[in-house]
Amino acid sequence: MKSKPHTFDNIHISEPQNPALKPVSSIAINCNSGAAQKLERLVSASLSENTKRAYLADLAHFVEAGGDLPAMPEAVALYVSTFAETLAVSTLTRRLATLSKIHKANDWPNPCQSEIVRSAMKGMKRLHGGGQQQAKPLTRETLLLVLDHMTETSRDTRDKALLLTGFAGGFRRSELVGLNWSDIAEVREGLVVHLRRSKTDQTGVGRKIGIPLGQTRHCPVKALLAWQEMSESNDGAIFRPVDWLGRVQPSRLSGEAVPLIIRERMSAAGFDPTGFSGHSLRAGFATSAAKAGVPSYKIRQQTGHKSDAMLSRYIRDGELFEGNAAAALL
């Protein structure tokens, strides 16, 4: 008889091999009462759809590799050693975090906190490196050169607005493509963007970001308003697909399109696009601002980073050549 699937915050995985094991429930609540169902919906709503998809992928990979739930420490350590050479450290770290979460949610002993699993991860990091691969920053100087190679077609106008808005606002790609025209207010100093939801603001409290009038030949405010005029739109999604005939489509541009646009535009300007991603605009803004001497709290005000620790790698990269000791010697 085919096993009945169970859920974890709407994530479906197959039944454990051992029938004696406790089944996984959405929030470890087996009561069918209306109150329990309401609570389950609330907990499920606390996770974004992207997070749920990531949990699903992580758990599916563990189960397909022969893992079972609840998992024993030895099984998790074996999983780490099996994929130590084929998966990035950051990927395995995230998958163990998912396993840890599902065990905590069901009040099971957490195998990820065991000494054998900790040792396996520590050994993997020593042998294969534990540094997270970071997107290359698209800095101010490079961005301006990329923009110089663009024309006035509808697609070029959209891409100019997208690159400049993403850079000036320090936006994540999901935040950038999620913007609507109703989120934009024009003021004397430039534009006020109401970011209604972001990766670190799943409850939708929102925050406002100022996009000032530019002081160079490429102004983000003028670029965005030029795209609005060309797209003939005052509501709905700001950034939309443009077909091969230059016609603006009514749908919203996907997040996956952002890194493609960045790499395509860099290639067209003669730059090697390797290592650049949808995060490169945000990283480029933070790096360039740090290099220009902007205080870290002002950078965080724009990007939404919660602490200087989150900004530290950008700050370090931006200040590598500021007062460099070798410059006084060579």
Tab-separated table of C-alpha atoms in Angstrom:
chain	number	residue	atom	x	y	z
A	1	MET	CA	0.000	0.000	0.000
A	2	LYS	CA	1.332	3.425	-0.967
A	3	SER	CA	2.370	5.477	2.035
A	4	LYS	CA	0.423	8.592	2.883
A	5	PRO	CA	2.397	11.830	2.536
A	6	HIS	CA	2.705	14.146	5.475
A	7	THR	CA	3.543	17.816	5.700
A	8	PHE	CA	5.829	20.293	7.379
A	9	ASP	CA	4.534	23.818	6.813
A	10	ASN	CA	3.005	22.636	3.520
A	11	ILE	CA	6.140	20.706	2.568
A	12	HIS	CA	5.391	17.144	1.447
A	13	ILE	CA	7.901	14.365	1.982
A	14	SER	CA	7.492	10.597	1.867
A	15	GLU	CA	6.652	8.481	4.883
A	16	PRO	CA	9.591	7.236	7.009
A	17	GLN	CA	10.800	3.708	6.288
A	18	ASN	CA	10.289	2.708	9.929
A	19	PRO	CA	6.510	2.517	10.576
A	20	ALA	CA	7.097	2.928	14.316
A	21	LEU	CA	8.381	6.433	13.838
A	22	LYS	CA	6.130	9.325	14.716
A	23	PRO	CA	4.705	10.915	11.529
A	24	VAL	CA	5.605	14.478	10.659
A	25	SER	CA	2.798	16.983	11.124
A	26	SER	CA	2.738	20.553	9.928
A	27	ILE	CA	3.424	21.983	13.362
A	28	ALA	CA	3.461	18.856	15.514
A	29	ILE	CA	-0.271	19.301	16.206
A	30	ASN	CA	-2.375	16.213	15.575
A	31	CYS	CA	-5.633	17.668	16.852
A	32	ASN	CA	-8.349	18.234	14.232
A	33	SER	CA	-10.030	21.033	16.147
A	34	GLY	CA	-10.746	24.352	14.468
A	35	ALA	CA	-8.346	26.147	16.839
A	36	ALA	CA	-5.515	23.761	15.918
A	37	GLN	CA	-6.192	24.226	12.219
A	38	LYS	CA	-6.133	28.012	12.627
A	39	LEU	CA	-2.829	27.777	14.494
A	40	GLU	CA	-1.400	25.562	11.753
A	41	ARG	CA	-2.394	28.125	9.122
A	42	LEU	CA	-0.737	30.913	11.119
A	43	VAL	CA	2.536	28.997	11.461
A	44	SER	CA	2.478	28.107	7.780
A	45	ALA	CA	1.891	31.775	6.919
A	46	SER	CA	4.989	32.735	8.913
A	47	LEU	CA	7.112	31.272	6.115
A	48	SER	CA	7.402	32.846	2.688
A	49	GLU	CA	6.686	30.750	-0.402
A	50	ASN	CA	10.383	30.884	-1.311
A	51	THR	CA	11.305	29.527	2.124
A	52	LYS	CA	8.781	26.718	1.823
A	53	ARG	CA	10.144	25.754	-1.594
A	54	ALA	CA	13.674	25.769	-0.189
A	55	TYR	CA	12.606	23.505	2.716
A	56	LEU	CA	10.925	21.164	0.252
A	57	ALA	CA	14.043	20.900	-1.902
A	58	ASP	CA	16.317	20.350	1.107
A	59	LEU	CA	14.160	17.654	2.677
A	60	ALA	CA	13.529	15.940	-0.662
A	61	HIS	CA	17.256	15.680	-1.314
A	62	PHE	CA	17.893	14.173	2.117
A	63	VAL	CA	15.094	11.615	1.752
A	64	GLU	CA	16.019	10.705	-1.844
A	65	ALA	CA	19.574	10.088	-0.652
A	66	GLY	CA	18.247	7.453	1.744
A	67	GLY	CA	17.617	9.635	4.781
A	68	ASP	CA	14.800	8.979	7.208
A	69	LEU	CA	12.790	11.109	9.628
A	70	PRO	CA	13.392	11.376	12.499
A	71	ALA	CA	17.044	11.145	11.537
A	72	MET	CA	19.796	9.538	13.564
A	73	PRO	CA	23.066	11.485	14.046
A	74	GLU	CA	25.053	8.799	12.237
A	75	ALA	CA	22.748	9.036	9.210
A	76	VAL	CA	23.118	12.816	8.998
A	77	ALA	CA	26.906	12.578	9.370
A	78	LEU	CA	26.968	9.985	6.566
A	79	TYR	CA	24.856	12.338	4.426
A	80	VAL	CA	27.423	15.105	4.979
A	81	SER	CA	30.353	12.870	4.062
A	82	THR	CA	28.566	11.519	0.984
A	83	PHE	CA	28.042	14.960	-0.528
A	84	ALA	CA	31.086	16.733	0.908
A	85	GLU	CA	32.836	16.811	-2.467
A	86	THR	CA	29.826	17.533	-4.685
A	87	LEU	CA	27.884	20.183	-2.739
A	88	ALA	CA	29.027	23.581	-1.521
A	89	VAL	CA	29.558	24.025	2.200
A	90	SER	CA	26.844	26.686	2.236
A	91	THR	CA	24.372	24.274	0.605
A	92	LEU	CA	24.998	21.499	3.131
A	93	THR	CA	24.856	24.022	5.972
A	94	ARG	CA	21.447	25.189	4.790
A	95	ARG	CA	20.163	21.618	4.425
A	96	LEU	CA	21.255	20.759	7.937
A	97	ALA	CA	19.478	23.896	9.164
A	98	THR	CA	16.298	22.609	7.491
A	99	LEU	CA	16.712	19.193	9.119
A	100	SER	CA	17.283	20.894	12.458
A	101	LYS	CA	14.114	22.948	12.055
A	102	ILE	CA	11.878	19.987	11.251
A	103	HIS	CA	13.214	18.042	14.231
A	104	LYS	CA	12.647	20.981	16.574
A	105	ALA	CA	9.127	21.512	15.186
A	106	ASN	CA	8.222	17.898	15.987
A	107	ASP	CA	10.011	17.823	19.341
A	108	TRP	CA	12.418	15.143	18.146
A	109	PRO	CA	16.035	14.840	19.339
A	110	ASN	CA	18.040	17.080	17.012
A	111	PRO	CA	20.765	15.036	15.267
A	112	CYS	CA	22.362	18.197	13.842
A	113	GLN	CA	23.493	19.202	17.319
A	114	SER	CA	25.321	15.925	17.903
A	115	GLU	CA	29.101	15.816	18.115
A	116	ILE	CA	29.468	13.456	15.141
A	117	VAL	CA	27.546	15.802	12.812
A	118	ARG	CA	29.382	18.884	14.101
A	119	SER	CA	32.712	17.118	13.525
A	120	ALA	CA	31.690	16.055	10.018
A	121	MET	CA	30.791	19.630	9.084
A	122	LYS	CA	33.953	21.002	10.666
A	123	GLY	CA	36.050	18.500	8.736
A	124	MET	CA	34.284	19.362	5.493
A	125	LYS	CA	34.990	23.052	5.977
A	126	ARG	CA	38.664	22.378	6.691
A	127	LEU	CA	39.078	20.180	3.621
A	128	HIS	CA	36.895	22.022	1.138
A	129	GLY	CA	36.759	25.580	2.481
A	130	GLY	CA	33.946	27.174	4.387
A	131	GLY	CA	33.859	30.587	2.756
A	132	GLN	CA	30.585	31.536	1.121
A	133	GLN	CA	30.804	32.321	-2.571
A	134	GLN	CA	29.831	35.953	-2.971
A	135	ALA	CA	28.455	37.736	-5.980
A	136	LYS	CA	30.901	40.121	-7.585
A	137	PRO	CA	29.844	43.715	-6.928
A	138	LEU	CA	28.791	45.825	-9.903
A	139	THR	CA	30.481	49.006	-8.710
A	140	ARG	CA	29.681	52.579	-9.685
A	141	GLU	CA	32.532	52.943	-12.178
A	142	THR	CA	31.670	49.745	-14.041
A	143	LEU	CA	27.934	50.464	-13.956
A	144	LEU	CA	28.406	53.865	-15.616
A	145	LEU	CA	30.478	52.275	-18.383
A	146	VAL	CA	27.838	49.601	-18.914
A	147	LEU	CA	25.119	52.252	-19.171
A	148	ASP	CA	27.163	54.192	-21.741
A	149	HIS	CA	26.790	51.278	-24.167
A	150	MET	CA	22.990	51.321	-24.025
A	151	THR	CA	20.678	53.107	-26.465
A	152	GLU	CA	17.122	54.469	-26.273
A	153	THR	CA	15.121	51.399	-27.345
A	154	SER	CA	12.305	50.237	-25.106
A	155	ARG	CA	14.363	47.331	-23.795
A	156	ASP	CA	17.405	49.523	-23.201
A	157	THR	CA	15.254	52.105	-21.436
A	158	ARG	CA	13.829	49.422	-19.161
A	159	ASP	CA	17.241	47.953	-18.405
A	160	LYS	CA	18.716	51.375	-17.637
A	161	ALA	CA	15.923	52.015	-15.156
A	162	LEU	CA	16.287	48.554	-13.642
A	163	LEU	CA	20.066	48.766	-13.188
A	164	LEU	CA	20.046	52.296	-11.807
A	165	THR	CA	17.076	51.712	-9.487
A	166	GLY	CA	18.528	48.445	-8.224
A	167	PHE	CA	21.892	50.069	-7.587
A	168	ALA	CA	20.665	53.339	-6.044
A	169	GLY	CA	18.203	51.549	-3.763
A	170	GLY	CA	20.546	48.724	-2.812
A	171	PHE	CA	17.697	46.345	-3.651
A	172	ARG	CA	17.644	42.578	-3.723
A	173	ARG	CA	16.418	41.224	-7.039
A	174	SER	CA	13.131	40.053	-5.495
A	175	GLU	CA	12.544	43.531	-4.068
A	176	LEU	CA	13.357	45.156	-7.401
A	177	VAL	CA	10.979	43.115	-9.561
A	178	GLY	CA	8.309	43.272	-6.847
A	179	LEU	CA	7.979	47.059	-7.085
A	180	ASN	CA	4.738	48.593	-8.367
A	181	TRP	CA	4.173	52.099	-9.676
A	182	SER	CA	1.939	52.715	-6.659
A	183	ASP	CA	5.043	52.221	-4.478
A	184	ILE	CA	6.736	55.271	-6.031
A	185	ALA	CA	6.182	58.882	-4.942
A	186	GLU	CA	7.905	61.772	-6.716
A	187	VAL	CA	9.255	64.499	-4.428
A	188	ARG	CA	11.459	67.536	-4.953
A	189	GLU	CA	14.637	65.653	-3.998
A	190	GLY	CA	13.905	62.631	-6.176
A	191	LEU	CA	11.736	59.563	-5.521
A	192	VAL	CA	10.490	57.853	-2.381
A	193	VAL	CA	10.124	54.094	-2.794
A	194	HIS	CA	7.852	52.266	-0.389
A	195	LEU	CA	9.302	48.768	-0.075
A	196	ARG	CA	6.322	46.885	1.281
A	197	ARG	CA	7.939	43.490	1.809
A	198	SER	CA	11.430	42.030	1.682
A	199	LYS	CA	13.414	38.931	2.589
A	200	THR	CA	13.999	40.212	6.131
A	201	ASP	CA	10.516	41.728	6.475
A	202	GLN	CA	8.131	38.824	5.911
A	203	THR	CA	5.394	40.461	8.001
A	204	GLY	CA	5.115	43.358	5.571
A	205	VAL	CA	5.911	46.219	7.944
A	206	GLY	CA	7.674	47.932	5.056
A	207	ARG	CA	10.142	50.799	4.896
A	208	LYS	CA	10.793	53.816	2.708
A	209	ILE	CA	13.925	54.360	0.628
A	210	GLY	CA	14.971	57.632	-0.949
A	211	ILE	CA	16.269	57.610	-4.531
A	212	PRO	CA	17.874	61.046	-4.996
A	213	LEU	CA	18.297	62.918	-8.246
A	214	GLY	CA	21.596	61.890	-9.797
A	215	GLN	CA	24.624	64.120	-10.171
A	216	THR	CA	26.063	62.273	-13.178
A	217	ARG	CA	24.971	61.691	-16.760
A	218	HIS	CA	22.982	58.690	-15.553
A	219	CYS	CA	20.259	59.740	-13.111
A	220	PRO	CA	18.164	56.917	-11.581
A	221	VAL	CA	15.142	59.193	-11.197
A	222	LYS	CA	15.169	60.335	-14.820
A	223	ALA	CA	15.793	56.781	-15.993
A	224	LEU	CA	12.791	55.417	-14.084
A	225	LEU	CA	10.492	58.205	-15.246
A	226	ALA	CA	11.664	57.684	-18.840
A	227	TRP	CA	10.746	54.005	-18.551
A	228	GLN	CA	7.337	54.927	-17.133
A	229	GLU	CA	6.662	57.186	-20.092
A	230	MET	CA	7.804	54.593	-22.615
A	231	SER	CA	5.884	51.740	-20.985
A	232	GLU	CA	2.760	53.929	-20.807
A	233	SER	CA	1.920	52.528	-17.389
A	234	ASN	CA	0.892	54.145	-14.137
A	235	ASP	CA	-0.148	51.077	-12.158
A	236	GLY	CA	0.873	47.484	-11.650
A	237	ALA	CA	4.399	46.143	-11.969
A	238	ILE	CA	7.165	48.618	-12.795
A	239	PHE	CA	9.531	46.211	-14.511
A	240	ARG	CA	7.926	44.091	-17.231
A	241	PRO	CA	9.099	41.872	-20.067
A	242	VAL	CA	9.739	43.431	-23.477
A	243	ASP	CA	9.273	41.171	-26.509
A	244	TRP	CA	11.557	41.007	-29.553
A	245	LEU	CA	9.475	43.688	-31.296
A	246	GLY	CA	9.981	46.089	-28.393
A	247	ARG	CA	6.454	45.737	-27.073
A	248	VAL	CA	6.021	45.999	-23.301
A	249	GLN	CA	4.140	43.039	-21.853
A	250	PRO	CA	1.559	43.300	-19.046
A	251	SER	CA	3.156	40.641	-16.822
A	252	ARG	CA	5.801	41.204	-14.140
A	253	LEU	CA	9.486	40.589	-14.849
A	254	SER	CA	10.728	37.533	-12.965
A	255	GLY	CA	13.530	37.621	-10.403
A	256	GLU	CA	15.502	35.191	-12.551
A	257	ALA	CA	15.607	37.798	-15.335
A	258	VAL	CA	17.662	40.259	-13.251
A	259	PRO	CA	20.997	38.351	-13.300
A	260	LEU	CA	20.471	37.575	-16.989
A	261	ILE	CA	20.061	41.276	-17.753
A	262	ILE	CA	23.131	42.183	-15.691
A	263	ARG	CA	25.345	39.617	-17.399
A	264	GLU	CA	24.004	40.436	-20.863
A	265	ARG	CA	24.608	44.162	-20.400
A	266	MET	CA	28.100	43.598	-19.029
A	267	SER	CA	29.007	41.381	-21.983
A	268	ALA	CA	27.701	43.995	-24.412
A	269	ALA	CA	29.972	46.574	-22.759
A	270	GLY	CA	33.009	44.290	-23.075
A	271	PHE	CA	33.175	43.044	-19.478
A	272	ASP	CA	33.494	39.436	-18.360
A	273	PRO	CA	30.150	38.654	-16.638
A	274	THR	CA	31.431	35.610	-14.757
A	275	GLY	CA	30.565	35.753	-11.068
A	276	PHE	CA	27.952	38.496	-11.396
A	277	SER	CA	24.416	37.780	-10.233
A	278	GLY	CA	21.199	39.430	-9.179
A	279	HIS	CA	22.916	40.415	-5.921
A	280	SER	CA	25.655	42.356	-7.746
A	281	LEU	CA	23.712	45.636	-7.807
A	282	ARG	CA	23.153	45.565	-4.040
A	283	ALA	CA	26.741	44.495	-3.384
A	284	GLY	CA	28.026	47.116	-5.811
A	285	PHE	CA	26.121	49.898	-4.086
A	286	ALA	CA	27.388	48.929	-0.616
A	287	THR	CA	30.970	48.509	-1.840
A	288	SER	CA	30.964	51.799	-3.760
A	289	ALA	CA	29.380	53.699	-0.878
A	290	ALA	CA	31.971	52.340	1.561
A	291	LYS	CA	34.762	53.289	-0.824
A	292	ALA	CA	33.329	56.821	-1.055
A	293	GLY	CA	33.461	57.148	2.728
A	294	VAL	CA	29.725	56.934	3.408
A	295	PRO	CA	29.111	55.986	7.080
A	296	SER	CA	27.973	52.403	7.557
A	297	TYR	CA	24.710	53.419	9.243
A	298	LYS	CA	23.747	55.454	6.160
A	299	ILE	CA	24.513	52.493	3.906
A	300	ARG	CA	22.355	50.269	6.128
A	301	GLN	CA	19.571	52.836	5.975
A	302	GLN	CA	19.466	52.327	2.217
A	303	THR	CA	20.038	48.574	1.996
A	304	GLY	CA	18.088	47.517	5.075
A	305	HIS	CA	20.951	45.531	6.612
A	306	LYS	CA	20.259	45.047	10.320
A	307	SER	CA	23.820	45.472	11.547
A	308	ASP	CA	27.340	46.489	10.561
A	309	ALA	CA	28.316	42.823	10.809
A	310	MET	CA	26.101	42.060	7.805
A	311	LEU	CA	27.770	44.867	5.887
A	312	SER	CA	31.296	44.048	6.968
A	313	ARG	CA	32.434	42.199	3.851
A	314	TYR	CA	31.355	45.090	1.630
A	315	ILE	CA	33.006	47.620	3.903
A	316	ARG	CA	36.249	45.630	3.851
A	317	ASP	CA	36.184	45.289	0.067
A	318	GLY	CA	35.483	48.971	-0.380
A	319	GLU	CA	38.352	50.026	1.871
A	320	LEU	CA	41.041	47.630	0.626
A	321	PHE	CA	42.964	50.445	-1.059
A	322	GLU	CA	42.071	53.280	1.302
A	323	GLY	CA	45.290	54.161	3.173
A	324	ASN	CA	46.833	50.914	1.926
A	325	ALA	CA	50.206	50.378	3.608
A	326	ALA	CA	51.823	49.122	0.409
A	327	ALA	CA	50.925	52.371	-1.375
A	328	ALA	CA	53.386	54.255	0.806
A	329	LEU	CA	56.173	51.822	0.035
A	330	LEU	CA	55.971	51.025	-3.678
